[in-house]
């Protein structure tokens, strides 16, 4: 599928452009209302000093000033309410777009970034967008127009005072420019990368907490993590050391228009070039020049944040999705076929010229030494990656021609990881089939040997399993993962070491229920315990990424010395385990 790559943050905001316009207009009203009190104060001062106005004039002017000030607040609140809603909606759009994207790219593309980097973009970077999105667009527009309005009026009042008022603004811009030109963007980039590194290593460190504890490590002894912390401290210090002197000067000079307008105005007044009313108006208006400009500059701080977030967003959203057809197609049957498939995660191939046929509604086992490529073959069937050469057919169709959602409906995959979400057991199982009733869930749990332990839990099916299922044992997690796969009722079931963590008693129960639940399905089992697959219709033996033999258990015992050795080793280890048990009992 050809990817669109015109994703900018603005393209997401544009989806609700009417609301954005309304926020800008209200913000503009707010700024205009905010300027009125300056005129009012200038007028009152002039009338009072020149003793021209009555108390009633001053009273009415005060009412106008107060009302204008109230309107400024009302319009500002209305504007920011709308822009905040819009900002959260836009951030939601972007988050959905990223997460949707991740579901349709290959695992190879997905793995190019660390989990922490995804977390930073989806959570932290999006949170940082809230401020510029909610405030920047309406306020930049209105403050810019507010500044222009004040300056035009000041020029009309007296061009010399107006120029004097502009001097600190120009000096501040020059200071800001020097700061940015002097490497601020590069340092900000480093700062941003340092934040990303800290995020990803923190996620990795927390995930590896068991290893940290088991090997009695401390934060400082996990070099990668402590280096990331130190690096972050250094880039942050560098960022502030670079910017702070400039920002201090900028913060002092920028609001100091009156310091320039006052002496110039004084000279002009003393020489009768301007009269007192113009002098007062100039002084008061000069106080109103800096606030809108400072607000504008405040938003420029967000420009690097927006630029870096947008660059990351574009990078992710323009990743090519797995090519797929959108229209559902009719599959001949539930067969699986590999035709001369070669594949490697990176440059080097891991699988070499793999070809096999799995008949519908049969059980096939993949066996072989560790690292032989069994799981890789299984993952290719589910199209977690695309093959480099050859083709994979499901139901007689190349899987590239089957819409991904249809393929996922056809296949149930239980991996070695048994990932459970931090939700209740019921919710985890319902991921397999969101329409499953409580009775169906209970029935499948009974068959997969998890009902007993679930019912013993404090809240039964409503017990939360904790982060990645940590509140359950490995075997319990595995059985729930099998129940989740079985309730999906897919026609092709792939079990990758699905019962590896289960104790022998439960393994027998689960094996029996798997056989019952998968009677009329195409089942692919990856197993190291060969005794669990002796009844398979076909066993495919892998070695170093190649198929070295295939046949039934008895055929392989006769034809393959590798399989025979594996079987002998398995039988040996089983009897060794029994002997150990007997010795322990005797002891
Ligand atoms: N995501 C990945 N990225 C890069 N290389 C990988 C990835 N997953 C597996 N490999 C490599 O591919 C090879 C085959 O791995 P695979 O998991 O398919 O073997 P396996 O036969 O299932 O092993 P085991 O029985 O130990 O699970 C190994 O050398 C492994 O290091």
Coordinates of C-alpha atoms and ligand atoms in Angstrom, one line a residue:
X1 CA 0.0 0.0 0.0
X2 CA 1.4 3.4 -1.0
X3 CA 1.9 5.5 2.1
X4 CA 0.9 9.1 2.5
X5 CA 3.7 11.1 4.1
X6 CA 2.2 14.5 4.4
X7 CA 1.5 14.1 8.1
X8 CA 2.1 17.3 9.9
X9 CA 0.7 18.3 13.3
X10 CA -1.2 21.0 11.4
X11 CA -2.8 18.4 9.2
X12 CA -4.4 16.9 12.3
X13 CA -5.5 20.3 13.7
X14 CA -7.1 21.1 10.3
X15 CA -9.6 18.4 10.9
X16 CA -11.4 20.8 13.1
X17 CA -10.6 24.1 11.5
X18 CA -13.9 25.9 12.3
X19 CA -13.3 25.5 16.0
X20 CA -9.7 26.8 15.6
X21 CA -11.0 29.9 13.8
X22 CA -13.5 30.5 16.5
X23 CA -10.7 30.2 19.2
X24 CA -8.6 32.7 17.2
X25 CA -11.4 35.2 16.8
X26 CA -12.3 35.1 20.5
X27 CA -8.6 35.5 21.4
X28 CA -8.4 38.5 19.2
X29 CA -11.4 40.1 21.0
X30 CA -9.6 39.4 24.2
X31 CA -6.5 41.2 23.0
X32 CA -8.5 44.2 21.7
X33 CA -10.4 44.4 25.0
X34 CA -7.0 44.2 26.8
X35 CA -5.6 47.2 24.9
X36 CA -8.6 49.5 25.7
X37 CA -7.7 50.0 29.4
X38 CA -4.3 51.5 28.3
X39 CA -6.2 54.1 26.3
X40 CA -8.6 54.7 29.2
X41 CA -5.8 55.2 31.7
X42 CA -3.9 57.5 29.4
X43 CA -7.1 59.5 28.8
X44 CA -7.9 59.7 32.5
X45 CA -4.4 60.8 33.4
X46 CA -4.5 63.5 30.6
X47 CA -7.9 64.8 31.7
X48 CA -6.8 64.9 35.4
X49 CA -3.4 66.5 34.8
X50 CA -4.8 69.1 32.4
X51 CA -7.9 69.5 34.7
X52 CA -10.1 69.2 31.6
X53 CA -12.4 66.3 32.6
X54 CA -15.3 66.2 35.1
X55 CA -15.7 63.5 37.7
X56 CA -18.5 62.0 35.6
X57 CA -16.1 61.8 32.6
X58 CA -13.6 60.0 34.7
X59 CA -16.3 57.7 36.2
X60 CA -17.6 56.7 32.7
X61 CA -14.0 56.1 31.4
X62 CA -13.3 53.9 34.5
X63 CA -16.5 51.9 33.7
X64 CA -15.3 51.4 30.1
X65 CA -11.8 50.4 31.3
X66 CA -13.2 47.9 33.8
X67 CA -15.7 46.4 31.4
X68 CA -13.0 46.1 28.7
X69 CA -10.8 44.3 31.3
X70 CA -13.7 41.9 32.2
X71 CA -14.3 41.2 28.5
X72 CA -10.6 40.5 28.0
X73 CA -10.9 37.7 30.7
X74 CA -14.2 36.4 29.4
X75 CA -13.0 36.2 25.8
X76 CA -9.7 34.7 26.8
X77 CA -11.4 32.0 28.9
X78 CA -13.8 31.1 26.0
X79 CA -11.0 31.0 23.6
X80 CA -8.8 28.8 25.7
X81 CA -11.7 26.5 26.6
X82 CA -12.3 25.8 22.9
X83 CA -8.6 25.6 22.0
X84 CA -7.9 23.2 24.9
X85 CA -10.7 20.9 23.8
X86 CA -9.3 21.1 20.3
X87 CA -5.8 20.4 21.5
X88 CA -6.8 17.2 23.4
X89 CA -8.9 16.1 20.4
X90 CA -5.9 16.6 18.1
X91 CA -3.5 14.8 20.4
X92 CA -6.0 11.9 20.5
X93 CA -6.1 11.8 16.7
X94 CA -2.3 11.7 16.6
X95 CA -2.1 9.0 19.3
X96 CA -4.6 6.8 17.5
X97 CA -2.8 7.4 14.2
X98 CA 0.5 6.2 15.7
X99 CA -1.0 3.2 17.4
X100 CA -3.0 2.2 14.3
X101 CA 0.2 2.5 12.3
X102 CA 2.1 0.2 14.6
X103 CA -0.5 -2.5 14.1
X104 CA 0.0 -2.5 10.3
X105 CA 3.8 -2.3 10.0
X106 CA 6.0 -5.4 10.1
X107 CA 7.6 -6.5 13.3
X108 CA 10.9 -5.8 11.6
X109 CA 10.0 -2.1 11.2
X110 CA 8.5 -2.1 14.7
X111 CA 11.7 -3.4 16.3
X112 CA 13.8 -0.7 14.7
X113 CA 12.8 1.5 17.6
X114 CA 13.0 0.9 21.3
X115 CA 9.9 0.5 23.4
X116 CA 10.9 3.6 25.4
X117 CA 11.0 5.7 22.2
X118 CA 7.5 4.7 21.3
X119 CA 6.4 5.5 24.9
X120 CA 8.1 8.9 24.7
X121 CA 6.4 9.8 21.5
X122 CA 2.9 8.5 22.3
X123 CA 2.9 9.8 25.9
X124 CA 5.5 12.4 26.8
X125 CA 5.9 14.2 23.4
X126 CA 2.1 14.3 22.9
X127 CA 1.7 15.7 26.4
X128 CA 4.2 18.4 25.6
X129 CA 2.1 19.3 22.5
X130 CA -0.8 20.3 24.7
X131 CA 0.5 23.7 25.6
X132 CA 1.5 24.9 22.2
X133 CA -1.6 23.5 20.6
X134 CA -4.0 24.9 23.2
X135 CA -2.4 28.3 23.4
X136 CA -0.1 29.0 20.5
X137 CA -2.3 29.2 17.5
X138 CA -5.1 31.5 19.0
X139 CA -2.7 33.5 21.1
X140 CA 0.1 33.9 18.5
X141 CA -2.5 35.3 16.1
X142 CA -4.2 37.6 18.5
X143 CA -1.0 38.9 20.2
X144 CA 0.7 39.6 16.9
X145 CA -2.4 41.6 15.8
X146 CA -2.5 43.3 19.3
X147 CA 1.2 44.3 19.0
X148 CA 0.6 45.7 15.5
X149 CA -2.4 47.6 16.6
X150 CA -0.6 49.3 19.5
X151 CA 2.4 50.1 17.3
X152 CA 0.2 51.7 14.6
X153 CA -1.6 53.8 17.2
X154 CA 1.8 54.8 18.8
X155 CA 3.1 55.8 15.4
X156 CA 0.0 57.9 14.8
X157 CA 0.4 59.5 18.2
X158 CA 4.1 60.3 17.6
X159 CA 6.5 58.4 15.4
X160 CA 9.6 59.3 17.6
X161 CA 8.0 57.7 20.7
X162 CA 7.0 54.7 18.6
X163 CA 10.6 54.2 17.4
X164 CA 11.9 54.6 21.0
X165 CA 9.4 51.9 22.1
X166 CA 10.6 49.6 19.4
X167 CA 14.3 49.8 20.4
X168 CA 14.2 47.3 23.3
X169 CA 12.1 44.9 21.2
X170 CA 14.8 45.0 18.5
X171 CA 17.7 44.5 21.0
X172 CA 15.8 41.6 22.5
X173 CA 15.3 40.0 19.2
X174 CA 19.0 40.3 18.4
X175 CA 19.9 38.7 21.7
X176 CA 17.4 35.9 21.0
X177 CA 18.8 35.5 17.5
X178 CA 22.4 35.2 18.9
X179 CA 21.2 32.6 21.4
X180 CA 19.6 30.5 18.6
X181 CA 22.4 31.0 16.1
X182 CA 25.0 30.1 18.8
X183 CA 24.0 26.5 18.8
X184 CA 20.7 26.5 20.8
X185 CA 19.0 24.2 18.2
X186 CA 21.8 21.7 18.2
X187 CA 21.9 21.6 22.0
X188 CA 18.1 21.3 22.1
X189 CA 18.4 18.3 19.7
X190 CA 21.0 16.8 22.0
X191 CA 18.7 17.5 24.9
X192 CA 15.8 15.8 23.1
X193 CA 17.9 12.8 22.2
X194 CA 19.1 12.6 25.8
X195 CA 15.5 12.5 27.0
X196 CA 14.7 9.7 24.5
X197 CA 17.7 7.7 25.6
X198 CA 16.8 8.1 29.3
X199 CA 13.3 7.1 28.6
X200 CA 14.2 3.9 26.7
X201 CA 16.9 2.8 29.2
X202 CA 14.5 3.5 32.1
X203 CA 11.9 1.3 30.5
X204 CA 14.5 -1.4 29.9
X205 CA 15.8 -1.1 33.5
X206 CA 12.4 -1.4 35.0
X207 CA 11.6 -4.4 32.8
X208 CA 14.8 -6.0 33.8
X209 CA 14.2 -5.4 37.6
X210 CA 14.2 -9.1 38.3
X211 CA 17.7 -9.5 36.9
X212 CA 18.8 -6.4 38.7
X213 CA 17.6 -7.9 42.0
X214 CA 18.8 -11.4 41.3
X215 CA 22.3 -10.3 40.5
X216 CA 22.3 -7.8 43.4
X217 CA 22.9 -4.8 41.0
X218 CA 22.4 -1.2 41.8
X219 CA 21.5 1.7 39.5
X220 CA 25.1 2.8 39.2
X221 CA 26.3 -0.7 38.4
X222 CA 24.0 -1.0 35.4
X223 CA 26.3 1.1 33.3
X224 CA 24.0 1.7 30.4
X225 CA 21.3 3.2 32.7
X226 CA 23.7 5.3 34.8
X227 CA 25.4 6.6 31.6
X228 CA 22.0 7.6 30.3
X229 CA 21.2 9.5 33.6
X230 CA 24.6 11.2 33.5
X231 CA 24.2 12.1 29.9
X232 CA 20.8 13.6 30.5
X233 CA 22.1 15.7 33.4
X234 CA 25.0 16.9 31.2
X235 CA 22.9 17.9 28.2
X236 CA 20.3 19.6 30.4
X237 CA 23.1 21.6 32.1
X238 CA 24.5 22.4 28.7
X239 CA 21.1 23.6 27.5
X240 CA 20.5 25.9 30.5
X241 CA 24.1 27.2 30.6
X242 CA 23.9 28.2 27.0
X243 CA 20.5 29.8 27.2
X244 CA 20.3 31.3 30.6
X245 CA 22.7 34.4 30.1
X246 CA 20.8 35.3 26.9
X247 CA 17.4 34.7 28.4
X248 CA 18.3 36.8 31.5
X249 CA 19.3 39.8 29.3
X250 CA 16.3 39.3 27.1
X251 CA 13.9 39.2 30.1
X252 CA 15.3 42.5 31.5
X253 CA 15.5 44.4 28.2
X254 CA 12.3 43.3 26.5
X255 CA 9.7 44.8 28.9
X256 CA 11.8 48.0 29.3
X257 CA 10.1 50.1 26.5
X258 CA 9.2 52.8 29.0
X259 CA 12.9 53.2 29.8
X260 CA 13.5 54.3 26.2
X261 CA 10.2 56.2 25.6
X262 CA 10.5 58.2 28.9
X263 CA 13.7 60.1 28.2
X264 CA 12.9 60.6 24.5
X265 CA 9.4 61.8 25.5
X266 CA 10.9 64.0 28.2
X267 CA 13.2 65.7 25.7
X268 CA 10.4 66.2 23.2
X269 CA 8.1 67.6 25.9
X270 CA 10.7 69.9 27.3
X271 CA 11.4 71.3 23.8
X272 CA 7.6 71.7 23.2
X273 CA 7.7 69.3 20.2
X274 CA 4.9 67.2 21.8
X275 CA 2.3 68.2 24.3
X276 CA 1.5 66.6 27.7
X277 CA -1.4 64.5 26.4
X278 CA 0.8 62.9 23.7
X279 CA 3.6 62.4 26.3
X280 CA 1.2 60.6 28.7
X281 CA -0.4 58.5 25.9
X282 CA 3.1 57.5 24.7
X283 CA 4.2 56.5 28.2
X284 CA 1.1 54.4 28.8
X285 CA 1.0 52.8 25.4
X286 CA 4.7 51.9 25.7
X287 CA 3.8 49.8 28.7
X288 CA 1.5 47.7 26.4
X289 CA 4.1 46.9 23.8
X290 CA 6.1 44.3 25.6
X291 CA 3.4 41.9 26.9
X292 CA 2.1 40.7 23.5
X293 CA 5.7 40.4 22.1
X294 CA 6.8 38.4 25.2
X295 CA 3.9 36.1 24.8
X296 CA 4.9 35.6 21.2
X297 CA 8.4 34.8 22.1
X298 CA 7.2 32.5 24.9
X299 CA 5.7 30.4 22.1
X300 CA 8.8 30.3 20.1
X301 CA 10.3 28.2 23.0
X302 CA 7.8 25.5 21.8
X303 CA 9.0 25.6 18.2
X304 CA 11.8 23.2 18.7
X305 CA 9.5 20.8 20.6
X306 CA 6.9 21.0 17.8
X307 CA 9.6 20.5 15.1
X308 CA 11.2 17.5 16.8
X309 CA 7.8 15.9 17.6
X310 CA 6.7 16.5 14.1
X311 CA 9.9 14.9 12.6
X312 CA 9.4 11.8 14.8
X313 CA 5.7 11.7 13.9
X314 CA 6.4 11.9 10.2
X315 CA 9.1 9.2 10.5
X316 CA 6.7 6.8 12.1
X317 CA 3.6 7.6 10.0
X318 CA 5.5 7.3 6.8
X319 CA 6.8 3.8 7.5
X320 CA 5.5 1.5 4.8
X321 CA 2.7 -0.7 6.0
X322 CA 2.6 -4.4 5.1
X323 CA 1.2 -4.5 1.6
X324 CA -2.3 -5.9 1.8
X325 CA -5.5 -6.1 -0.1
X326 CA -8.5 -4.5 1.6
X327 CA -11.2 -6.8 0.1
X328 CA -11.8 -10.1 1.9
X329 CA -11.1 -13.1 -0.3
X330 CA -12.4 -16.6 -0.3
X331 CA -9.9 -19.2 1.0
X332 CA -10.0 -22.7 -0.5
X333 CA -9.4 -24.5 2.9
X334 CA -7.2 -24.2 6.0
X335 CA -4.0 -25.5 4.5
X336 CA -0.6 -23.8 4.9
X337 CA 2.2 -24.0 2.3
X338 CA 5.7 -22.7 2.1
X339 CA 7.3 -22.4 -1.4
X340 CA 11.0 -21.9 -1.4
X341 CA 10.9 -19.3 1.4
X342 CA 14.1 -17.6 2.5
X343 CA 14.1 -15.0 5.2
X344 CA 16.5 -13.1 7.5
X345 CA 15.7 -10.5 10.2
X346 CA 18.6 -8.4 9.0
X347 CA 21.0 -8.9 6.1
X348 CA 21.9 -12.6 6.7
X349 CA 19.3 -15.2 6.0
X350 CA 18.1 -17.3 8.9
X351 CA 15.8 -19.5 6.8
X352 CA 17.0 -21.1 3.6
X353 CA 14.7 -22.3 0.8
X354 CA 12.0 -23.7 3.1
X355 CA 9.2 -25.6 1.4
X356 CA 6.5 -27.7 3.0
X357 CA 2.7 -28.4 2.8
X358 CA 0.4 -28.7 5.8
X359 CA -2.9 -30.3 5.0
X360 CA -6.1 -28.8 6.4
X361 CA -7.3 -30.1 9.8
X362 CA -4.1 -31.9 10.6
X363 CA -1.6 -31.5 13.4
X364 CA 2.0 -30.7 12.3
X365 CA 4.9 -30.3 14.7
X366 CA 8.0 -28.2 14.1
X367 CA 11.0 -29.7 16.0
X368 CA 14.7 -29.0 15.9
X369 CA 17.6 -27.5 17.9
X370 CA 17.3 -24.1 19.6
X371 CA 17.8 -21.4 17.1
X372 CA 17.0 -23.6 14.1
X373 CA 14.2 -21.2 13.0
X374 CA 11.0 -22.9 14.1
X375 CA 9.5 -19.8 15.7
X376 CA 10.5 -17.7 12.8
X377 CA 8.6 -20.0 10.4
X378 CA 5.6 -19.8 12.7
X379 CA 5.7 -16.0 12.8
X380 CA 6.0 -15.7 9.1
X381 CA 2.7 -17.6 8.7
X382 CA 1.1 -15.0 10.9
X383 CA 2.8 -12.4 8.7
X384 CA 4.7 -10.6 11.5
X385 CA 7.3 -10.2 8.9
X386 CA 7.3 -10.5 5.1
X387 CA 9.5 -13.2 3.4
X388 CA 12.5 -12.1 1.4
X389 CA 12.1 -14.8 -1.3
X390 CA 9.4 -17.4 -2.1
X391 CA 5.8 -17.4 -0.9
X392 CA 3.6 -18.5 1.9
X393 CA 0.1 -19.7 1.0
X394 CA -2.8 -20.0 3.4
X395 CA -5.9 -21.7 2.0
X396 CA -4.2 -21.7 -1.4
X397 CA -3.7 -17.9 -1.4
X398 CA -0.5 -16.0 -1.0
X399 CA -0.8 -14.3 2.4
X400 CA 0.2 -11.0 0.9
X401 CA -3.2 -11.1 -1.0
X402 CA -5.2 -11.8 2.2
X403 CA -6.2 -8.7 4.1
X404 CA -4.3 -8.6 7.4
X405 CA -7.5 -8.6 9.5
X406 CA -8.8 -11.6 7.6
X407 CA -5.5 -13.5 8.1
X408 CA -5.6 -12.6 11.8
X409 CA -9.1 -14.0 12.0
X410 CA -7.9 -17.2 10.4
X411 CA -5.0 -17.7 12.7
X412 CA -4.6 -18.0 16.5
X413 CA -1.1 -17.7 17.7
X414 CA 0.1 -18.6 21.2
X415 CA 3.7 -17.5 21.6
X416 CA 6.4 -18.4 24.2
X417 CA 5.9 -14.9 25.8
X418 CA 2.2 -15.3 26.7
X419 CA 1.8 -11.6 27.1
X420 CA -1.1 -10.6 29.2
X421 CA -2.3 -7.0 29.5
X422 CA -2.7 -5.4 32.9
X423 CA -6.5 -6.1 32.9
X424 CA -8.7 -8.7 34.5
X425 CA -8.5 -12.3 33.5
X426 CA -11.9 -12.0 31.8
X427 CA -10.8 -9.0 29.8
X428 CA -7.6 -10.8 28.7
X429 CA -9.5 -13.8 27.5
X430 CA -12.0 -11.7 25.7
X431 CA -9.3 -10.2 23.6
X432 CA -9.6 -13.5 21.7
X433 CA -13.3 -13.0 21.1
X434 CA -15.0 -9.8 22.4
X435 CA -18.4 -11.4 21.9
X436 CA -17.7 -14.4 24.1
X437 CA -20.2 -14.9 26.9
X438 CA -19.3 -15.6 30.5
X439 CA -20.4 -19.3 30.0
X440 CA -18.2 -19.7 27.0
X441 CA -15.2 -18.2 28.8
X442 CA -15.8 -20.5 31.8
X443 CA -16.1 -23.5 29.5
X444 CA -12.9 -22.8 27.6
X445 CA -11.0 -22.2 30.9
X446 CA -12.2 -25.5 32.2
X447 CA -10.9 -27.2 29.1
X448 CA -7.6 -25.5 29.2
X449 CA -7.1 -26.3 32.9
X450 CA -7.3 -22.8 34.3
X451 CA -10.8 -22.7 35.9
X452 CA -9.7 -24.2 39.2
X453 CA -7.0 -21.6 39.9
X454 CA -9.1 -18.7 38.6
X455 CA -11.9 -19.6 40.9
X456 CA -9.5 -19.6 43.9
X457 CA -8.4 -16.1 43.1
X458 CA -10.0 -13.3 45.3
X459 CA -12.0 -11.8 42.5
X460 CA -12.2 -14.9 40.2
X461 CA -12.4 -13.9 36.6
X462 CA -12.4 -10.2 37.6
X463 CA -8.9 -10.5 39.2
X464 CA -6.4 -8.1 37.6
X465 CA -3.3 -10.0 36.4
X466 CA -0.9 -7.1 37.0
X467 CA 1.7 -5.6 34.8
X468 CA 2.3 -8.1 31.9
X469 CA 0.5 -10.8 34.0
X470 CA 3.2 -10.7 36.8
X471 CA 0.6 -11.7 39.5
X472 CA 0.3 -15.1 37.9
X473 CA 2.7 -18.0 37.7
X474 CA 4.4 -18.7 34.3
X475 CA 2.2 -21.8 33.9
X476 CA -1.0 -19.9 34.8
X477 CA -0.2 -17.2 32.3
X478 CA 0.4 -19.8 29.7
X479 CA -3.0 -21.5 30.3
X480 CA -4.8 -18.2 30.1
X481 CA -3.0 -17.4 26.9
X482 CA -4.2 -20.8 25.5
X483 CA -7.7 -20.1 26.6
X484 CA -7.6 -16.7 24.9
X485 CA -6.4 -18.4 21.7
X486 CA -9.0 -21.2 21.8
X487 CA -11.9 -18.9 22.4
X488 CA -11.0 -17.1 19.2
X489 CA -12.1 -20.2 17.3
X490 CA -9.7 -19.6 14.4
X491 CA -9.2 -22.3 11.8
X492 CA -5.4 -22.4 12.0
X493 CA -3.8 -22.6 15.5
X494 CA -0.1 -22.1 16.1
X495 CA 1.2 -23.1 19.5
X496 CA 4.8 -22.0 20.0
X497 CA 6.1 -23.8 23.1
X498 CA 2.7 -23.0 24.5
X499 CA 2.9 -25.5 27.4
X500 CA 6.6 -25.2 28.1
X501 CA 6.1 -23.7 31.6
X502 CA 3.3 -26.1 32.6
X503 CA 3.9 -28.8 35.1
X504 CA 3.6 -32.4 33.8
X505 CA 0.2 -33.0 35.4
X506 CA -1.4 -29.9 33.9
X507 CA 0.5 -30.4 30.7
X508 CA -1.3 -33.7 30.2
X509 CA -4.7 -32.0 30.9
X510 CA -3.9 -29.2 28.5
X511 CA -2.6 -31.5 25.8
X512 CA -5.9 -33.5 26.0
X513 CA -8.0 -30.3 25.8
X514 CA -5.9 -28.9 23.0
X515 CA -6.6 -32.1 21.1
X516 CA -10.3 -31.8 21.8
X517 CA -10.5 -28.1 21.0
X518 CA -8.5 -28.4 17.8
X519 CA -10.1 -31.5 16.4
X520 CA -11.3 -29.9 13.2
X521 CA -8.5 -27.3 12.9
X522 CA -5.1 -27.0 11.3
X523 CA -2.7 -27.1 14.2
X524 CA 1.0 -26.3 14.2
X525 CA 2.9 -27.1 17.4
X526 CA 6.4 -26.1 18.2
X527 CA 7.7 -28.3 21.1
X528 CA 10.9 -29.3 22.6
X529 CA 9.3 -32.1 24.6
X530 CA 9.0 -34.6 21.8
X531 CA 6.6 -36.9 23.8
X532 CA 3.9 -34.3 23.4
X533 CA 4.0 -34.5 19.6
X534 CA 4.5 -38.2 18.8
X535 CA 0.9 -38.4 17.5
X536 CA 1.3 -35.5 15.1
X537 CA 0.2 -36.2 11.5
X538 CA 3.5 -34.8 10.4
X539 CA 6.7 -33.7 12.1
X540 CA 9.0 -31.2 10.3
X541 CA 12.6 -31.3 11.5
X542 CA 14.6 -28.1 11.3
X543 CA 18.3 -27.6 11.5
X544 CA 20.2 -24.3 11.0
X545 CA 17.3 -22.7 9.1
X546 CA 16.7 -25.7 6.7
X547 CA 14.3 -28.5 6.7
X548 CA 16.3 -31.7 7.1
X549 CA 13.5 -34.2 7.3
X550 CA 9.7 -34.6 7.6
X551 CA 7.4 -37.5 8.3
X552 CA 5.6 -39.2 11.2
X553 CA 7.3 -39.9 14.5
X554 CA 8.0 -43.5 13.5
X555 CA 9.2 -42.5 10.0
X556 CA 11.6 -40.0 11.4
X557 CA 12.9 -42.5 14.0
X558 CA 13.7 -44.8 11.0
X559 CA 15.0 -42.1 8.6
X560 CA 16.6 -39.4 10.6
X561 CA 19.5 -39.9 12.9
X562 CA 19.2 -36.3 14.2
X563 CA 15.6 -37.0 15.2
X564 CA 16.6 -40.3 16.7
X565 CA 19.3 -38.7 18.8
X566 CA 16.8 -36.0 19.9
X567 CA 14.3 -38.7 20.9
X568 CA 16.9 -40.7 22.7
X569 CA 18.0 -37.6 24.6
X570 CA 14.4 -36.8 25.5
X571 CA 13.6 -40.3 26.7
X572 CA 16.8 -40.3 28.6
X573 CA 16.0 -37.0 30.3
X574 CA 12.5 -38.2 31.1
X575 CA 13.7 -41.5 32.8
X576 CA 16.5 -39.5 34.5
X577 CA 13.8 -37.2 35.9
X578 CA 11.8 -40.2 37.2
X579 CA 14.9 -41.7 38.8
X580 CA 15.7 -38.4 40.4
X581 CA 12.2 -38.3 41.8
X582 CA 12.4 -41.8 43.2
X583 CA 15.8 -41.1 44.8
X584 CA 14.3 -38.0 46.4
X585 CA 11.4 -39.9 47.8
X586 CA 13.6 -42.7 49.1
X587 CA 15.8 -40.1 50.7
Ligands
LIG1 N1 13.5 -10.5 16.2 C1 14.6 -11.0 15.8 N2 15.6 -10.2 15.3 C2 16.8 -10.7 14.9 N3 17.1 -12.0 15.0 C3 16.2 -12.9 15.5 C4 14.9 -12.4 16.0 N4 14.2 -13.5 16.4 C5 15.0 -14.6 16.3 N5 16.2 -14.2 15.7 C6 17.3 -15.1 15.4 O1 16.8 -16.1 14.4 C7 17.3 -17.4 14.7 C8 16.2 -18.4 14.7 O2 15.4 -18.0 15.9 P1 14.0 -18.8 16.2 O3 13.5 -18.1 17.4 O4 13.2 -18.9 15.0 O5 14.6 -20.2 16.5 P2 13.8 -21.4 17.2 O6 14.2 -22.6 16.5 O7 12.4 -21.1 17.4 O8 14.6 -21.4 18.6 P3 14.0 -21.9 20.1 O9 13.6 -23.3 20.0 O10 15.2 -21.6 21.0 O11 12.8 -21.0 20.4 C9 18.1 -17.3 15.9 O12 19.5 -17.2 15.5 C10 17.7 -16.0 16.5 O13 18.8 -15.3 17.2

